[in-house]
């Protein structure tokens, strides 16, 4: 099979896996929370989320009617054979996947309305990183609109330091009932507002339970996880059970005069799936499932 057909098929499979299954770490986090939940109502709510996941898995249907904004994160080798055609392949795979899975068409043109096939200006959103080698590592991320509406940016005063990060995250998650909790919270500080927002979303791609390699920041992630759960928003905003399943923090160096703190939130349906494709057509699927 030609490499471009291999890539298209892999992308469709990744979109299908992301839409219909949750990664093992996400599903296990929900299962573990159900086991340790003390309130009867919290247990029932987590049970219904887990039943939803099981039904989607068994019927090969999307986990949620909102199949999200489609993000493609690419790490492409400078010698990858189809580098020049990748954008075209990613888009044609999405058109096919929208019809075949099916995915709800979510691309709404500012002037003309819904494009009907999930393709339009900046939709899908493709983020490129060129690295040495002849392989393509691709992550698809289906980002729900409800949780995206809770995105939050505060241009803190630089002297607020780590307290500014904590306050911003707490303010963002206090509204979280509207975003189908329990949530994953991405937090980032970087040189400009747009860089921080991008990093906060990338933070959501880290495996559940992973901690920042720097000890102080790993501790801050743990502290935020506890503080955000103390807000008591609860499963689906019902005031019982967990509010947040994990917090991941990323940073880039900031400008001396700026301290942008960005928060990106994902609902329990954290739908991501990754694969590596080599120029000889070999494929490795990287996301484990239960
Ligand atoms: S926030 Fe998540 S679970 Fe809720 S409707 Fe959107 S995609 Fe679905």
PDB file of C-alpha atoms and ligand atoms in Angstrom:
ATOM      1  CA  UNK A   1       0.000   0.000   0.000  1.00  0.00           C
ATOM      2  CA  UNK A   2       1.258   3.496  -0.790  1.00  0.00           C
ATOM      3  CA  UNK A   3       2.443   5.488   2.226  1.00  0.00           C
ATOM      4  CA  UNK A   4      -0.196   8.193   1.751  1.00  0.00           C
ATOM      5  CA  UNK A   5      -2.939   5.535   1.995  1.00  0.00           C
ATOM      6  CA  UNK A   6      -1.308   4.062   5.112  1.00  0.00           C
ATOM      7  CA  UNK A   7      -1.279   7.528   6.712  1.00  0.00           C
ATOM      8  CA  UNK A   8      -4.908   8.220   5.792  1.00  0.00           C
ATOM      9  CA  UNK A   9      -6.045   4.882   7.231  1.00  0.00           C
ATOM     10  CA  UNK A  10      -4.064   5.415  10.445  1.00  0.00           C
ATOM     11  CA  UNK A  11      -5.535   8.901  10.897  1.00  0.00           C
ATOM     12  CA  UNK A  12      -9.076   7.568  10.446  1.00  0.00           C
ATOM     13  CA  UNK A  13      -8.337   4.794  12.956  1.00  0.00           C
ATOM     14  CA  UNK A  14      -6.937   7.321  15.459  1.00  0.00           C
ATOM     15  CA  UNK A  15     -10.002   9.546  15.046  1.00  0.00           C
ATOM     16  CA  UNK A  16     -12.234   6.526  15.601  1.00  0.00           C
ATOM     17  CA  UNK A  17     -10.298   5.334  18.651  1.00  0.00           C
ATOM     18  CA  UNK A  18     -10.331   8.842  20.111  1.00  0.00           C
ATOM     19  CA  UNK A  19     -14.060   9.287  19.495  1.00  0.00           C
ATOM     20  CA  UNK A  20     -15.194   5.898  20.781  1.00  0.00           C
ATOM     21  CA  UNK A  21     -12.658   4.867  23.475  1.00  0.00           C
ATOM     22  CA  UNK A  22     -10.936   6.588  26.347  1.00  0.00           C
ATOM     23  CA  UNK A  23      -7.213   5.958  26.924  1.00  0.00           C
ATOM     24  CA  UNK A  24      -6.441   3.391  29.647  1.00  0.00           C
ATOM     25  CA  UNK A  25      -5.104   6.031  32.065  1.00  0.00           C
ATOM     26  CA  UNK A  26      -8.299   8.108  31.776  1.00  0.00           C
ATOM     27  CA  UNK A  27     -10.661   5.149  32.162  1.00  0.00           C
ATOM     28  CA  UNK A  28      -8.643   3.776  35.104  1.00  0.00           C
ATOM     29  CA  UNK A  29      -8.722   7.185  36.821  1.00  0.00           C
ATOM     30  CA  UNK A  30     -12.535   7.140  36.643  1.00  0.00           C
ATOM     31  CA  UNK A  31     -12.736   3.501  37.807  1.00  0.00           C
ATOM     32  CA  UNK A  32     -10.446   4.223  40.774  1.00  0.00           C
ATOM     33  CA  UNK A  33     -12.483   7.280  41.751  1.00  0.00           C
ATOM     34  CA  UNK A  34     -15.660   5.199  41.707  1.00  0.00           C
ATOM     35  CA  UNK A  35     -14.036   2.598  43.992  1.00  0.00           C
ATOM     36  CA  UNK A  36     -13.007   5.191  46.576  1.00  0.00           C
ATOM     37  CA  UNK A  37     -16.052   7.506  46.323  1.00  0.00           C
ATOM     38  CA  UNK A  38     -17.778   7.753  49.703  1.00  0.00           C
ATOM     39  CA  UNK A  39     -21.124   9.301  48.732  1.00  0.00           C
ATOM     40  CA  UNK A  40     -23.882   7.175  47.179  1.00  0.00           C
ATOM     41  CA  UNK A  41     -24.772   9.902  44.673  1.00  0.00           C
ATOM     42  CA  UNK A  42     -21.117  10.362  43.658  1.00  0.00           C
ATOM     43  CA  UNK A  43     -20.854   6.597  43.026  1.00  0.00           C
ATOM     44  CA  UNK A  44     -24.029   6.592  40.906  1.00  0.00           C
ATOM     45  CA  UNK A  45     -22.790   9.523  38.813  1.00  0.00           C
ATOM     46  CA  UNK A  46     -19.372   7.941  38.212  1.00  0.00           C
ATOM     47  CA  UNK A  47     -21.090   4.622  37.449  1.00  0.00           C
ATOM     48  CA  UNK A  48     -23.207   6.280  34.755  1.00  0.00           C
ATOM     49  CA  UNK A  49     -20.102   7.838  33.153  1.00  0.00           C
ATOM     50  CA  UNK A  50     -18.416   4.406  33.158  1.00  0.00           C
ATOM     51  CA  UNK A  51     -21.530   2.830  31.645  1.00  0.00           C
ATOM     52  CA  UNK A  52     -21.485   5.497  28.918  1.00  0.00           C
ATOM     53  CA  UNK A  53     -17.835   4.604  28.192  1.00  0.00           C
ATOM     54  CA  UNK A  54     -18.664   0.869  28.051  1.00  0.00           C
ATOM     55  CA  UNK A  55     -21.641   1.405  25.725  1.00  0.00           C
ATOM     56  CA  UNK A  56     -19.532   3.523  23.346  1.00  0.00           C
ATOM     57  CA  UNK A  57     -16.783   0.868  23.369  1.00  0.00           C
ATOM     58  CA  UNK A  58     -19.180  -2.024  22.694  1.00  0.00           C
ATOM     59  CA  UNK A  59     -21.174  -0.271  19.992  1.00  0.00           C
ATOM     60  CA  UNK A  60     -18.243   1.574  18.339  1.00  0.00           C
ATOM     61  CA  UNK A  61     -20.169   4.822  18.707  1.00  0.00           C
ATOM     62  CA  UNK A  62     -18.826   8.185  19.892  1.00  0.00           C
ATOM     63  CA  UNK A  63     -18.608   8.612  23.660  1.00  0.00           C
ATOM     64  CA  UNK A  64     -20.278  12.025  23.420  1.00  0.00           C
ATOM     65  CA  UNK A  65     -22.437  13.764  20.820  1.00  0.00           C
ATOM     66  CA  UNK A  66     -19.921  16.622  20.874  1.00  0.00           C
ATOM     67  CA  UNK A  67     -17.044  15.089  18.937  1.00  0.00           C
ATOM     68  CA  UNK A  68     -15.054  18.236  19.567  1.00  0.00           C
ATOM     69  CA  UNK A  69     -12.704  20.586  17.809  1.00  0.00           C
ATOM     70  CA  UNK A  70     -10.137  18.437  16.038  1.00  0.00           C
ATOM     71  CA  UNK A  71      -6.495  19.022  16.936  1.00  0.00           C
ATOM     72  CA  UNK A  72      -3.623  17.232  15.207  1.00  0.00           C
ATOM     73  CA  UNK A  73      -0.285  17.404  17.050  1.00  0.00           C
ATOM     74  CA  UNK A  74       2.521  16.336  14.716  1.00  0.00           C
ATOM     75  CA  UNK A  75       6.195  15.568  15.289  1.00  0.00           C
ATOM     76  CA  UNK A  76       7.409  14.980  11.763  1.00  0.00           C
ATOM     77  CA  UNK A  77      10.858  13.773  10.767  1.00  0.00           C
ATOM     78  CA  UNK A  78      12.635  16.042   8.273  1.00  0.00           C
ATOM     79  CA  UNK A  79      13.110  12.952   6.066  1.00  0.00           C
ATOM     80  CA  UNK A  80       9.546  11.666   6.335  1.00  0.00           C
ATOM     81  CA  UNK A  81       8.543  10.748   2.782  1.00  0.00           C
ATOM     82  CA  UNK A  82       5.114  12.410   2.600  1.00  0.00           C
ATOM     83  CA  UNK A  83       5.957  15.565   4.562  1.00  0.00           C
ATOM     84  CA  UNK A  84       4.793  17.872   1.743  1.00  0.00           C
ATOM     85  CA  UNK A  85       1.430  16.121   1.357  1.00  0.00           C
ATOM     86  CA  UNK A  86       0.606  15.634   5.037  1.00  0.00           C
ATOM     87  CA  UNK A  87      -1.855  18.511   5.425  1.00  0.00           C
ATOM     88  CA  UNK A  88      -3.879  17.304   2.449  1.00  0.00           C
ATOM     89  CA  UNK A  89      -3.896  13.705   3.791  1.00  0.00           C
ATOM     90  CA  UNK A  90      -4.930  14.783   7.313  1.00  0.00           C
ATOM     91  CA  UNK A  91      -7.839  16.764   5.919  1.00  0.00           C
ATOM     92  CA  UNK A  92      -9.088  14.067   3.555  1.00  0.00           C
ATOM     93  CA  UNK A  93      -8.894  11.521   6.418  1.00  0.00           C
ATOM     94  CA  UNK A  94     -11.049  13.813   8.554  1.00  0.00           C
ATOM     95  CA  UNK A  95     -13.678  14.186   5.838  1.00  0.00           C
ATOM     96  CA  UNK A  96     -13.877  10.377   5.528  1.00  0.00           C
ATOM     97  CA  UNK A  97     -13.883   9.866   9.304  1.00  0.00           C
ATOM     98  CA  UNK A  98     -16.682  12.419   9.739  1.00  0.00           C
ATOM     99  CA  UNK A  99     -18.840  10.364   7.424  1.00  0.00           C
ATOM    100  CA  UNK A 100     -17.738   6.862   8.391  1.00  0.00           C
ATOM    101  CA  UNK A 101     -17.599   6.994  12.233  1.00  0.00           C
ATOM    102  CA  UNK A 102     -19.676   9.335  12.101  1.00  0.00           C
ATOM    103  CA  UNK A 103     -18.387  12.487  13.811  1.00  0.00           C
ATOM    104  CA  UNK A 104     -20.718  15.415  14.344  1.00  0.00           C
ATOM    105  CA  UNK A 105     -19.758  18.225  11.945  1.00  0.00           C
ATOM    106  CA  UNK A 106     -18.479  20.934  14.288  1.00  0.00           C
ATOM    107  CA  UNK A 107     -16.679  23.413  11.987  1.00  0.00           C
ATOM    108  CA  UNK A 108     -18.757  26.595  11.897  1.00  0.00           C
ATOM    109  CA  UNK A 109     -17.618  29.244   9.411  1.00  0.00           C
ATOM    110  CA  UNK A 110     -17.939  32.772  10.786  1.00  0.00           C
ATOM    111  CA  UNK A 111     -20.023  33.949   7.811  1.00  0.00           C
ATOM    112  CA  UNK A 112     -21.397  30.823   6.123  1.00  0.00           C
ATOM    113  CA  UNK A 113     -22.322  28.580   9.080  1.00  0.00           C
ATOM    114  CA  UNK A 114     -21.524  24.873   9.528  1.00  0.00           C
ATOM    115  CA  UNK A 115     -19.300  23.549   6.750  1.00  0.00           C
ATOM    116  CA  UNK A 116     -20.847  20.090   7.179  1.00  0.00           C
ATOM    117  CA  UNK A 117     -17.641  18.017   7.071  1.00  0.00           C
ATOM    118  CA  UNK A 118     -15.482  19.239   9.987  1.00  0.00           C
ATOM    119  CA  UNK A 119     -13.186  21.093   7.580  1.00  0.00           C
ATOM    120  CA  UNK A 120     -12.784  24.859   7.313  1.00  0.00           C
ATOM    121  CA  UNK A 121     -10.424  27.665   8.154  1.00  0.00           C
ATOM    122  CA  UNK A 122      -8.102  26.426  10.983  1.00  0.00           C
ATOM    123  CA  UNK A 123     -10.323  23.359  11.332  1.00  0.00           C
ATOM    124  CA  UNK A 124      -8.784  20.846  11.895  1.00  0.00           C
ATOM    125  CA  UNK A 125      -6.108  22.724  13.814  1.00  0.00           C
ATOM    126  CA  UNK A 126      -2.680  21.329  12.910  1.00  0.00           C
ATOM    127  CA  UNK A 127       0.352  21.930  15.140  1.00  0.00           C
ATOM    128  CA  UNK A 128       3.694  21.043  13.574  1.00  0.00           C
ATOM    129  CA  UNK A 129       7.068  20.222  15.042  1.00  0.00           C
ATOM    130  CA  UNK A 130       9.861  19.196  12.661  1.00  0.00           C
ATOM    131  CA  UNK A 131      12.360  16.774  14.198  1.00  0.00           C
ATOM    132  CA  UNK A 132      15.228  14.691  12.776  1.00  0.00           C
ATOM    133  CA  UNK A 133      14.299  11.311  11.230  1.00  0.00           C
ATOM    134  CA  UNK A 134      11.963   9.591   8.779  1.00  0.00           C
ATOM    135  CA  UNK A 135       8.921   9.055  11.031  1.00  0.00           C
ATOM    136  CA  UNK A 136       5.697  10.840  11.852  1.00  0.00           C
ATOM    137  CA  UNK A 137       4.319  10.873  15.401  1.00  0.00           C
ATOM    138  CA  UNK A 138       0.734  12.023  15.408  1.00  0.00           C
ATOM    139  CA  UNK A 139      -1.683  12.687  18.249  1.00  0.00           C
ATOM    140  CA  UNK A 140      -5.322  13.442  17.550  1.00  0.00           C
ATOM    141  CA  UNK A 141      -7.186  15.275  20.275  1.00  0.00           C
ATOM    142  CA  UNK A 142     -10.946  15.776  20.170  1.00  0.00           C
ATOM    143  CA  UNK A 143     -11.616  18.743  22.414  1.00  0.00           C
ATOM    144  CA  UNK A 144     -15.168  19.206  23.655  1.00  0.00           C
ATOM    145  CA  UNK A 145     -16.717  22.665  23.278  1.00  0.00           C
ATOM    146  CA  UNK A 146     -18.299  22.749  26.752  1.00  0.00           C
ATOM    147  CA  UNK A 147     -14.991  22.332  28.535  1.00  0.00           C
ATOM    148  CA  UNK A 148     -13.219  24.649  26.066  1.00  0.00           C
ATOM    149  CA  UNK A 149     -15.667  27.381  27.130  1.00  0.00           C
ATOM    150  CA  UNK A 150     -13.992  27.316  30.541  1.00  0.00           C
ATOM    151  CA  UNK A 151     -10.627  28.358  29.056  1.00  0.00           C
ATOM    152  CA  UNK A 152      -9.175  31.109  31.165  1.00  0.00           C
ATOM    153  CA  UNK A 153      -6.292  33.519  30.883  1.00  0.00           C
ATOM    154  CA  UNK A 154      -5.088  35.987  33.470  1.00  0.00           C
ATOM    155  CA  UNK A 155      -2.248  38.402  32.866  1.00  0.00           C
ATOM    156  CA  UNK A 156      -0.931  38.234  36.448  1.00  0.00           C
ATOM    157  CA  UNK A 157       1.411  40.754  37.951  1.00  0.00           C
ATOM    158  CA  UNK A 158       4.910  39.196  37.801  1.00  0.00           C
ATOM    159  CA  UNK A 159       5.313  39.623  41.566  1.00  0.00           C
ATOM    160  CA  UNK A 160       2.334  37.295  42.195  1.00  0.00           C
ATOM    161  CA  UNK A 161       4.591  34.297  41.419  1.00  0.00           C
ATOM    162  CA  UNK A 162       3.265  30.809  42.150  1.00  0.00           C
ATOM    163  CA  UNK A 163       0.338  32.267  44.169  1.00  0.00           C
ATOM    164  CA  UNK A 164      -0.892  33.915  40.950  1.00  0.00           C
ATOM    165  CA  UNK A 165      -0.971  30.482  39.320  1.00  0.00           C
ATOM    166  CA  UNK A 166      -2.965  28.982  42.206  1.00  0.00           C
ATOM    167  CA  UNK A 167      -5.498  31.840  42.311  1.00  0.00           C
ATOM    168  CA  UNK A 168      -6.019  31.712  38.533  1.00  0.00           C
ATOM    169  CA  UNK A 169      -6.592  27.939  38.516  1.00  0.00           C
ATOM    170  CA  UNK A 170      -9.046  28.166  41.430  1.00  0.00           C
ATOM    171  CA  UNK A 171     -11.034  30.981  39.750  1.00  0.00           C
ATOM    172  CA  UNK A 172     -11.233  28.998  36.505  1.00  0.00           C
ATOM    173  CA  UNK A 173     -12.369  25.746  38.108  1.00  0.00           C
ATOM    174  CA  UNK A 174     -14.941  27.443  40.387  1.00  0.00           C
ATOM    175  CA  UNK A 175     -17.105  27.728  37.221  1.00  0.00           C
ATOM    176  CA  UNK A 176     -16.417  24.134  36.237  1.00  0.00           C
ATOM    177  CA  UNK A 177     -19.908  22.717  36.746  1.00  0.00           C
ATOM    178  CA  UNK A 178     -20.683  23.712  33.149  1.00  0.00           C
ATOM    179  CA  UNK A 179     -17.843  21.611  31.731  1.00  0.00           C
ATOM    180  CA  UNK A 180     -18.874  18.025  32.579  1.00  0.00           C
ATOM    181  CA  UNK A 181     -16.570  17.317  35.545  1.00  0.00           C
ATOM    182  CA  UNK A 182     -14.565  15.461  36.757  1.00  0.00           C
ATOM    183  CA  UNK A 183     -12.005  17.447  34.833  1.00  0.00           C
ATOM    184  CA  UNK A 184      -8.446  17.458  33.660  1.00  0.00           C
ATOM    185  CA  UNK A 185      -6.840  20.856  34.167  1.00  0.00           C
ATOM    186  CA  UNK A 186      -3.944  22.136  32.071  1.00  0.00           C
ATOM    187  CA  UNK A 187      -2.084  25.105  33.569  1.00  0.00           C
ATOM    188  CA  UNK A 188       0.694  27.054  31.865  1.00  0.00           C
ATOM    189  CA  UNK A 189       2.872  30.130  32.202  1.00  0.00           C
ATOM    190  CA  UNK A 190       4.893  31.364  29.219  1.00  0.00           C
ATOM    191  CA  UNK A 191       6.266  34.356  27.364  1.00  0.00           C
ATOM    192  CA  UNK A 192       3.037  35.542  25.791  1.00  0.00           C
ATOM    193  CA  UNK A 193      -0.695  34.913  26.204  1.00  0.00           C
ATOM    194  CA  UNK A 194      -0.929  32.727  23.081  1.00  0.00           C
ATOM    195  CA  UNK A 195       2.099  30.617  24.062  1.00  0.00           C
ATOM    196  CA  UNK A 196       0.652  30.001  27.532  1.00  0.00           C
ATOM    197  CA  UNK A 197      -2.740  28.997  26.066  1.00  0.00           C
ATOM    198  CA  UNK A 198      -1.062  26.549  23.679  1.00  0.00           C
ATOM    199  CA  UNK A 199       1.017  24.996  26.477  1.00  0.00           C
ATOM    200  CA  UNK A 200      -2.009  24.687  28.760  1.00  0.00           C
ATOM    201  CA  UNK A 201      -3.770  22.622  26.091  1.00  0.00           C
ATOM    202  CA  UNK A 202      -0.675  20.474  25.456  1.00  0.00           C
ATOM    203  CA  UNK A 203      -0.526  19.814  29.219  1.00  0.00           C
ATOM    204  CA  UNK A 204      -3.832  17.930  28.843  1.00  0.00           C
ATOM    205  CA  UNK A 205      -2.097  15.383  26.599  1.00  0.00           C
ATOM    206  CA  UNK A 206       0.151  14.136  29.392  1.00  0.00           C
ATOM    207  CA  UNK A 207      -0.793  10.760  30.917  1.00  0.00           C
ATOM    208  CA  UNK A 208      -2.958  10.890  34.032  1.00  0.00           C
ATOM    209  CA  UNK A 209      -0.807  10.716  37.166  1.00  0.00           C
ATOM    210  CA  UNK A 210       2.359  11.960  35.424  1.00  0.00           C
ATOM    211  CA  UNK A 211       4.158  14.713  37.296  1.00  0.00           C
ATOM    212  CA  UNK A 212       6.292  17.615  36.107  1.00  0.00           C
ATOM    213  CA  UNK A 213       9.984  16.614  36.165  1.00  0.00           C
ATOM    214  CA  UNK A 214      10.860  19.620  38.362  1.00  0.00           C
ATOM    215  CA  UNK A 215      10.089  18.808  42.001  1.00  0.00           C
ATOM    216  CA  UNK A 216       8.629  22.223  42.944  1.00  0.00           C
ATOM    217  CA  UNK A 217       6.264  22.130  39.995  1.00  0.00           C
ATOM    218  CA  UNK A 218       5.295  18.507  40.646  1.00  0.00           C
ATOM    219  CA  UNK A 219       4.421  19.590  44.206  1.00  0.00           C
ATOM    220  CA  UNK A 220       2.400  22.508  42.840  1.00  0.00           C
ATOM    221  CA  UNK A 221       0.445  20.102  40.621  1.00  0.00           C
ATOM    222  CA  UNK A 222      -0.382  17.965  43.688  1.00  0.00           C
ATOM    223  CA  UNK A 223      -1.337  21.034  45.736  1.00  0.00           C
ATOM    224  CA  UNK A 224      -3.594  22.319  42.964  1.00  0.00           C
ATOM    225  CA  UNK A 225      -5.219  18.906  42.609  1.00  0.00           C
ATOM    226  CA  UNK A 226      -6.146  18.967  46.323  1.00  0.00           C
ATOM    227  CA  UNK A 227      -7.274  22.626  46.342  1.00  0.00           C
ATOM    228  CA  UNK A 228      -9.393  22.286  43.208  1.00  0.00           C
ATOM    229  CA  UNK A 229     -11.119  19.196  44.610  1.00  0.00           C
ATOM    230  CA  UNK A 230     -11.857  21.113  47.806  1.00  0.00           C
ATOM    231  CA  UNK A 231     -14.019  23.466  45.698  1.00  0.00           C
ATOM    232  CA  UNK A 232     -16.622  20.678  45.812  1.00  0.00           C
ATOM    233  CA  UNK A 233     -18.069  21.245  42.318  1.00  0.00           C
ATOM    234  CA  UNK A 234     -18.340  17.460  42.013  1.00  0.00           C
ATOM    235  CA  UNK A 235     -19.234  15.046  39.226  1.00  0.00           C
ATOM    236  CA  UNK A 236     -21.320  16.836  36.543  1.00  0.00           C
ATOM    237  CA  UNK A 237     -21.502  19.826  38.923  1.00  0.00           C
ATOM    238  CA  UNK A 238     -23.696  17.918  41.411  1.00  0.00           C
ATOM    239  CA  UNK A 239     -21.634  18.784  44.500  1.00  0.00           C
ATOM    240  CA  UNK A 240     -20.455  15.253  45.276  1.00  0.00           C
ATOM    241  CA  UNK A 241     -17.559  13.118  44.090  1.00  0.00           C
ATOM    242  CA  UNK A 242     -14.369  14.360  42.467  1.00  0.00           C
ATOM    243  CA  UNK A 243     -14.188  17.741  40.700  1.00  0.00           C
ATOM    244  CA  UNK A 244     -10.771  17.225  39.142  1.00  0.00           C
ATOM    245  CA  UNK A 245      -8.980  14.014  38.120  1.00  0.00           C
ATOM    246  CA  UNK A 246      -5.588  15.553  37.473  1.00  0.00           C
ATOM    247  CA  UNK A 247      -3.668  18.799  37.037  1.00  0.00           C
ATOM    248  CA  UNK A 248      -0.714  19.205  34.698  1.00  0.00           C
ATOM    249  CA  UNK A 249       1.465  22.274  34.640  1.00  0.00           C
ATOM    250  CA  UNK A 250       3.801  23.363  31.847  1.00  0.00           C
ATOM    251  CA  UNK A 251       5.872  26.485  31.433  1.00  0.00           C
ATOM    252  CA  UNK A 252       8.019  28.457  29.057  1.00  0.00           C
ATOM    253  CA  UNK A 253      10.192  31.427  30.009  1.00  0.00           C
ATOM    254  CA  UNK A 254       8.158  34.614  30.285  1.00  0.00           C
ATOM    255  CA  UNK A 255       8.895  38.251  29.471  1.00  0.00           C
ATOM    256  CA  UNK A 256      10.108  40.167  32.576  1.00  0.00           C
ATOM    257  CA  UNK A 257       7.034  42.443  32.443  1.00  0.00           C
ATOM    258  CA  UNK A 258       4.459  39.659  31.875  1.00  0.00           C
ATOM    259  CA  UNK A 259       3.111  36.685  33.788  1.00  0.00           C
ATOM    260  CA  UNK A 260       0.389  35.150  31.618  1.00  0.00           C
ATOM    261  CA  UNK A 261      -1.297  32.225  33.360  1.00  0.00           C
ATOM    262  CA  UNK A 262      -3.444  30.086  31.068  1.00  0.00           C
ATOM    263  CA  UNK A 263      -5.898  27.384  32.060  1.00  0.00           C
ATOM    264  CA  UNK A 264      -7.300  24.855  29.629  1.00  0.00           C
ATOM    265  CA  UNK A 265      -9.853  22.392  30.878  1.00  0.00           C
ATOM    266  CA  UNK A 266     -10.957  19.033  29.553  1.00  0.00           C
ATOM    267  CA  UNK A 267     -14.046  17.159  30.698  1.00  0.00           C
ATOM    268  CA  UNK A 268     -13.844  13.500  31.789  1.00  0.00           C
ATOM    269  CA  UNK A 269     -14.079  12.597  28.066  1.00  0.00           C
ATOM    270  CA  UNK A 270     -10.405  13.275  27.437  1.00  0.00           C
ATOM    271  CA  UNK A 271     -10.196  11.863  23.933  1.00  0.00           C
ATOM    272  CA  UNK A 272      -6.687  11.528  22.539  1.00  0.00           C
ATOM    273  CA  UNK A 273      -4.952   8.854  20.538  1.00  0.00           C
ATOM    274  CA  UNK A 274      -1.413   8.634  19.111  1.00  0.00           C
ATOM    275  CA  UNK A 275       0.529   6.591  16.579  1.00  0.00           C
ATOM    276  CA  UNK A 276       3.930   6.571  14.932  1.00  0.00           C
ATOM    277  CA  UNK A 277       4.259   5.948  11.195  1.00  0.00           C
ATOM    278  CA  UNK A 278       7.619   5.281   9.546  1.00  0.00           C
ATOM    279  CA  UNK A 279       8.464   6.098   5.921  1.00  0.00           C
ATOM    280  CA  UNK A 280       8.558   2.338   5.125  1.00  0.00           C
ATOM    281  CA  UNK A 281       4.869   2.079   6.123  1.00  0.00           C
ATOM    282  CA  UNK A 282       5.408   0.468   9.549  1.00  0.00           C
ATOM    283  CA  UNK A 283       2.878   1.674  12.130  1.00  0.00           C
ATOM    284  CA  UNK A 284       2.971   1.646  15.956  1.00  0.00           C
ATOM    285  CA  UNK A 285      -0.139   2.595  17.927  1.00  0.00           C
ATOM    286  CA  UNK A 286       1.013   4.323  21.093  1.00  0.00           C
ATOM    287  CA  UNK A 287      -2.095   4.828  23.229  1.00  0.00           C
ATOM    288  CA  UNK A 288      -3.031   1.883  25.464  1.00  0.00           C
ATOM    289  CA  UNK A 289      -6.695   0.989  26.081  1.00  0.00           C
ATOM    290  CA  UNK A 290      -8.367  -1.233  28.658  1.00  0.00           C
TER     291      UNK A 290
HETATM  292  S1  LIG B   1     -17.875  18.946  27.879  1.00  0.00           S
HETATM  293 FE1  LIG B   1     -17.142  16.874  27.241  1.00  0.00          FE
HETATM  294  S2  LIG B   1     -18.642  15.362  28.008  1.00  0.00           S
HETATM  295 FE2  LIG B   1     -19.564  17.442  28.131  1.00  0.00          FE
HETATM  296  S3  LIG B   1     -20.739  17.631  26.221  1.00  0.00           S
HETATM  297 FE3  LIG B   1     -18.703  18.531  25.848  1.00  0.00          FE
HETATM  298  S4  LIG B   1     -17.441  16.860  25.036  1.00  0.00           S
HETATM  299 FE4  LIG B   1     -19.265  15.943  25.919  1.00  0.00          FE
END
